[in-house]
PDB file of C-alpha atoms in Angstrom:
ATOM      1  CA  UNK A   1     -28.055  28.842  -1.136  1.00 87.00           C
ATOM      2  CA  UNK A   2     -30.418  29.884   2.097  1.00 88.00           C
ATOM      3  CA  UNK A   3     -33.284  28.946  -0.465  1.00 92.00           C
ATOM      4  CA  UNK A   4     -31.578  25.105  -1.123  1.00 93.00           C
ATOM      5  CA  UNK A   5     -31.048  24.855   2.288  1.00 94.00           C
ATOM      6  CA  UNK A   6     -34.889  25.439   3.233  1.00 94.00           C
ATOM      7  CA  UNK A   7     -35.738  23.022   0.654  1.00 96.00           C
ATOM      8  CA  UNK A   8     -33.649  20.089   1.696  1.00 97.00           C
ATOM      9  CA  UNK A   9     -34.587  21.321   5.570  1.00 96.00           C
ATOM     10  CA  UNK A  10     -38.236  20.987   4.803  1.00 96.00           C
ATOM     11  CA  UNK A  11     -38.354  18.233   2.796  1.00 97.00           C
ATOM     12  CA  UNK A  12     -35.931  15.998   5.088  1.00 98.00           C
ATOM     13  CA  UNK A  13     -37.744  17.298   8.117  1.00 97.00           C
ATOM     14  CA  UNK A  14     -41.100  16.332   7.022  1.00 98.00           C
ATOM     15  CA  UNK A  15     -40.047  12.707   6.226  1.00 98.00           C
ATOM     16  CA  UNK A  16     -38.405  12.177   9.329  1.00 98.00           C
ATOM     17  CA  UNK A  17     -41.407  13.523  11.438  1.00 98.00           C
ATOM     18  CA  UNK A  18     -43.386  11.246   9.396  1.00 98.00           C
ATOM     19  CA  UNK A  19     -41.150   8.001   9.378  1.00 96.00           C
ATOM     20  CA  UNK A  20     -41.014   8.913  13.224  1.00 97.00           C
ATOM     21  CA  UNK A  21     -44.358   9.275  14.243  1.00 98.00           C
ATOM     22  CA  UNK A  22     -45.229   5.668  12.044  1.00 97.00           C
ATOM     23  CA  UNK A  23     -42.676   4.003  14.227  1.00 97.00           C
ATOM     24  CA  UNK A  24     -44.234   5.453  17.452  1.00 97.00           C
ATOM     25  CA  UNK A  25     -48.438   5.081  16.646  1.00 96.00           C
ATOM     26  CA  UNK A  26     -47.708   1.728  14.863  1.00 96.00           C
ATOM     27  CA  UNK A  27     -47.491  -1.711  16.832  1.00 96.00           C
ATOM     28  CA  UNK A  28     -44.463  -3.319  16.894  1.00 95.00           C
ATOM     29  CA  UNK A  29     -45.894  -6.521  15.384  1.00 95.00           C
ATOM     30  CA  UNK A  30     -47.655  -4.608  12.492  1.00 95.00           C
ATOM     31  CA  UNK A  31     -44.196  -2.652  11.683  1.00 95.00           C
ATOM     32  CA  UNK A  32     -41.778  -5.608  11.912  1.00 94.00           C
ATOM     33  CA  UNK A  33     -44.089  -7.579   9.440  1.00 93.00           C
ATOM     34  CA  UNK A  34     -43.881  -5.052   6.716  1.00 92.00           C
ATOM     35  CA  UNK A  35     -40.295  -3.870   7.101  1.00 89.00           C
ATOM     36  CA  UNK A  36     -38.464  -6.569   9.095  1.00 86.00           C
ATOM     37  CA  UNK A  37     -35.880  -4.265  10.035  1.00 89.00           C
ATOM     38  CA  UNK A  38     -37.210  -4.183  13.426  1.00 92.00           C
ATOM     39  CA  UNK A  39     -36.536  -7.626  14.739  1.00 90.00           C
ATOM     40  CA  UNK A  40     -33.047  -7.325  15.585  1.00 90.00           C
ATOM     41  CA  UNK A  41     -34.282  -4.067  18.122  1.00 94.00           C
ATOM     42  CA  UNK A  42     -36.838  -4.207  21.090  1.00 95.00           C
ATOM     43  CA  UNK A  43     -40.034  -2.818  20.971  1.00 96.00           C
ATOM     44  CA  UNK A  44     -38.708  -0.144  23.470  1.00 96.00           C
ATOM     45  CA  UNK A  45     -35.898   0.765  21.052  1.00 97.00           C
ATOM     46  CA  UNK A  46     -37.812   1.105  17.554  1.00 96.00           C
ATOM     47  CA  UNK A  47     -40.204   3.376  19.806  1.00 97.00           C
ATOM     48  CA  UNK A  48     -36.774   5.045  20.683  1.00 97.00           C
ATOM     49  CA  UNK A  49     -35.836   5.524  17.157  1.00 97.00           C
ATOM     50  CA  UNK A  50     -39.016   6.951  16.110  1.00 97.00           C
ATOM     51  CA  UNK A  51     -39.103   9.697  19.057  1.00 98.00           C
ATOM     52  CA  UNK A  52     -35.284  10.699  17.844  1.00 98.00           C
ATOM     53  CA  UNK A  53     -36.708  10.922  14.082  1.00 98.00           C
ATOM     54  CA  UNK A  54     -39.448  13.078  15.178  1.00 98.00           C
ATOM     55  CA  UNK A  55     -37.326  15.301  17.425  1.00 98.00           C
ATOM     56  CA  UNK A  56     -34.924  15.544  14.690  1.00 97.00           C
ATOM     57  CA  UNK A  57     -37.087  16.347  11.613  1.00 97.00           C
ATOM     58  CA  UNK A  58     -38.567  19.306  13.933  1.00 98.00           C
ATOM     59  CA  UNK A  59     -35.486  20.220  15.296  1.00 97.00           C
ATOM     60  CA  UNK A  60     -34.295  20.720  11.519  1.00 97.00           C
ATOM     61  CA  UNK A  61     -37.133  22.946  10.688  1.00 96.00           C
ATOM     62  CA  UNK A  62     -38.724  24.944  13.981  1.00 96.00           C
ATOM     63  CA  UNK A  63     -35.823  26.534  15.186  1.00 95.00           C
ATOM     64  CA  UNK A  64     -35.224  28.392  11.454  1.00 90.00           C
ATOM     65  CA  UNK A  65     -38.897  29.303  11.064  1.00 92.00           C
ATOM     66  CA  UNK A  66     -39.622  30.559  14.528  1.00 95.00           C
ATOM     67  CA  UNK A  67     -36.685  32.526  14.588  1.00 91.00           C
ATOM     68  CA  UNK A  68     -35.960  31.065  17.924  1.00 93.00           C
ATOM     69  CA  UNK A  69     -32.380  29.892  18.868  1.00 91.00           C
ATOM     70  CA  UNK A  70     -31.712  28.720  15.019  1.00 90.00           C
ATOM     71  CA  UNK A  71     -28.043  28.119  15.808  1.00 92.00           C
ATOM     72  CA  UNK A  72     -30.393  24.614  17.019  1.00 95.00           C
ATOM     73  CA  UNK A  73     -30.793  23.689  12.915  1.00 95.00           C
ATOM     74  CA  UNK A  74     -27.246  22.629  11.720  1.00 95.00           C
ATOM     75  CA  UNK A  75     -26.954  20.821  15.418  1.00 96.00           C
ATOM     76  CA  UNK A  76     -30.392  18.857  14.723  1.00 97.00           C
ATOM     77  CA  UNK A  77     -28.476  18.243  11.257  1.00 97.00           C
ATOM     78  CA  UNK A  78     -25.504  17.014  12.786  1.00 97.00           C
ATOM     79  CA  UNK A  79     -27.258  14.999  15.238  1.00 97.00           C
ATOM     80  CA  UNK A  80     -29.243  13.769  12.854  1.00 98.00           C
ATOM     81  CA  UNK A  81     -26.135  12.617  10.320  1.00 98.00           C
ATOM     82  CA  UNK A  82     -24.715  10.337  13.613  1.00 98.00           C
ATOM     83  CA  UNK A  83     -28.450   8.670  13.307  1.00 97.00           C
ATOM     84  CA  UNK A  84     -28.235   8.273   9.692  1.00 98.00           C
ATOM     85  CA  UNK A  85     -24.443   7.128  10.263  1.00 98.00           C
ATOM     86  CA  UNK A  86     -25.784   4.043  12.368  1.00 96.00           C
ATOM     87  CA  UNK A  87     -28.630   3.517  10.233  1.00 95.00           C
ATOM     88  CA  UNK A  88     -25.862   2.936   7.442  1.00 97.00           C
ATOM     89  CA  UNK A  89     -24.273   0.764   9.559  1.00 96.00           C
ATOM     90  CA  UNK A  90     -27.086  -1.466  10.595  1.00 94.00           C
ATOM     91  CA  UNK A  91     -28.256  -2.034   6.262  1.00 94.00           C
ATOM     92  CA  UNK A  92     -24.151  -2.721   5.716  1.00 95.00           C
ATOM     93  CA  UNK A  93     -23.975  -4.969   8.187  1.00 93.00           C
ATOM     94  CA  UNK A  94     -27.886  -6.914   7.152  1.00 92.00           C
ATOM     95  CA  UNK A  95     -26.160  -6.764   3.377  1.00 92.00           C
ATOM     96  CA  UNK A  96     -29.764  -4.276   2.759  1.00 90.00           C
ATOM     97  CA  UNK A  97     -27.460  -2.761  -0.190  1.00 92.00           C
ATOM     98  CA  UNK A  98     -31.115  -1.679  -1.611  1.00 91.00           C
ATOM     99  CA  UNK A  99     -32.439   0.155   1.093  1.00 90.00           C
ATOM    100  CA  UNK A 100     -28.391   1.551   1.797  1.00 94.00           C
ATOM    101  CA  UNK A 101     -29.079   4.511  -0.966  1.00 96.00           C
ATOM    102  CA  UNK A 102     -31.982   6.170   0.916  1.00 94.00           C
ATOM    103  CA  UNK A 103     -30.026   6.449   3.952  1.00 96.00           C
ATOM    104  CA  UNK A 104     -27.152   7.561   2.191  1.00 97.00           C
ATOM    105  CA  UNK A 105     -29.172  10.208   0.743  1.00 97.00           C
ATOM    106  CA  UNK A 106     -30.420  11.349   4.170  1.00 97.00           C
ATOM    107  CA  UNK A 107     -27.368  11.506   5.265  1.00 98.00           C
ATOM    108  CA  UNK A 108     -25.596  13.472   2.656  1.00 98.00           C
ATOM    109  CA  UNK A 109     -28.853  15.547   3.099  1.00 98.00           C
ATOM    110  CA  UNK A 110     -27.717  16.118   6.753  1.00 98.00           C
ATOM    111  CA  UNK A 111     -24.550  16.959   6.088  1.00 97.00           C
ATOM    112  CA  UNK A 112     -25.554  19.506   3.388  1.00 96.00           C
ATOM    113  CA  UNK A 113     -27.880  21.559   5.723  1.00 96.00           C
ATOM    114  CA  UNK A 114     -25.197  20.999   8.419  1.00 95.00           C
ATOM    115  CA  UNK A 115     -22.423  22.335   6.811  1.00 94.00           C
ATOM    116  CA  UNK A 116     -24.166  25.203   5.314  1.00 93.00           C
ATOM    117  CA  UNK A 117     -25.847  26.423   8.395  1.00 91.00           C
ATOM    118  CA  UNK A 118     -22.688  26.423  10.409  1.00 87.00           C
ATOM    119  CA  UNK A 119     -20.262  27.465   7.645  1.00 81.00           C
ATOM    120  CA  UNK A 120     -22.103  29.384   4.967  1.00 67.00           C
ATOM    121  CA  UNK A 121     -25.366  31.087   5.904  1.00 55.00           C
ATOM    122  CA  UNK A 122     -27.053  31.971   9.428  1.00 54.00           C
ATOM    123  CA  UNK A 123     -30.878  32.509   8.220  1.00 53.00           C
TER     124      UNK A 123
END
């Protein structure tokens, strides 16, 4: 289970880092063009977003591999399930019903390392 957990952790962790950083080195402009998500949200708050993704997707790895306060993984996860829980939201509520089952998936993800760092496995 530890093993699963590191996958998903990883995995998860990388993308958001990635998907964050894009949202904070890309201009707006540029970003709402090819995704159009972004024009109900400010510049400010897409920049927002992206510093929470980042945050998240290292808060959901460093803490386990450093060995340094890793009680911090399952609360990135958790933290990181009430993003994906608005971010399900916001594609129910545009009627995105395509783009709905990737953030489903990251949120079940979530849950999954949540739940099994608090309940089953410490490191």
């Amino acid at each position: 289970m530890n093993i699963a957990l590191w996958i998903v952790a990883g995995v998860f962790g990388i993308a958001y880092v990635a998907g964050g950083i894009v949202k904070l080195t890309m201009p707006y402009e540029k970003y709402t063009a090819k995704t159009h998500w972004p024009e109900d949200f400010t510049p400010g708050k897409v920049k927002f977003m992206g510093a929470v993704e980042t945050l998240g997707g290292l808060g959901l790895i460093l803490p386990g591999l450093l060995d340094i306060a890793p009680v911090l993984v399952p609360v990135a996860a958790s933290c990181m399930a009430l993003y994906m829980a608005g971010a399900v939201t916001e594609r129910l509520r545009r009627a995105e019903y395509k783009e709905l089952l990737g953030d489903l998936l990251f949120l079940a993800a979530m849950i999954f390392i949540a739940w099994g760092r608090f309940a089953i496995e410490p490191f």
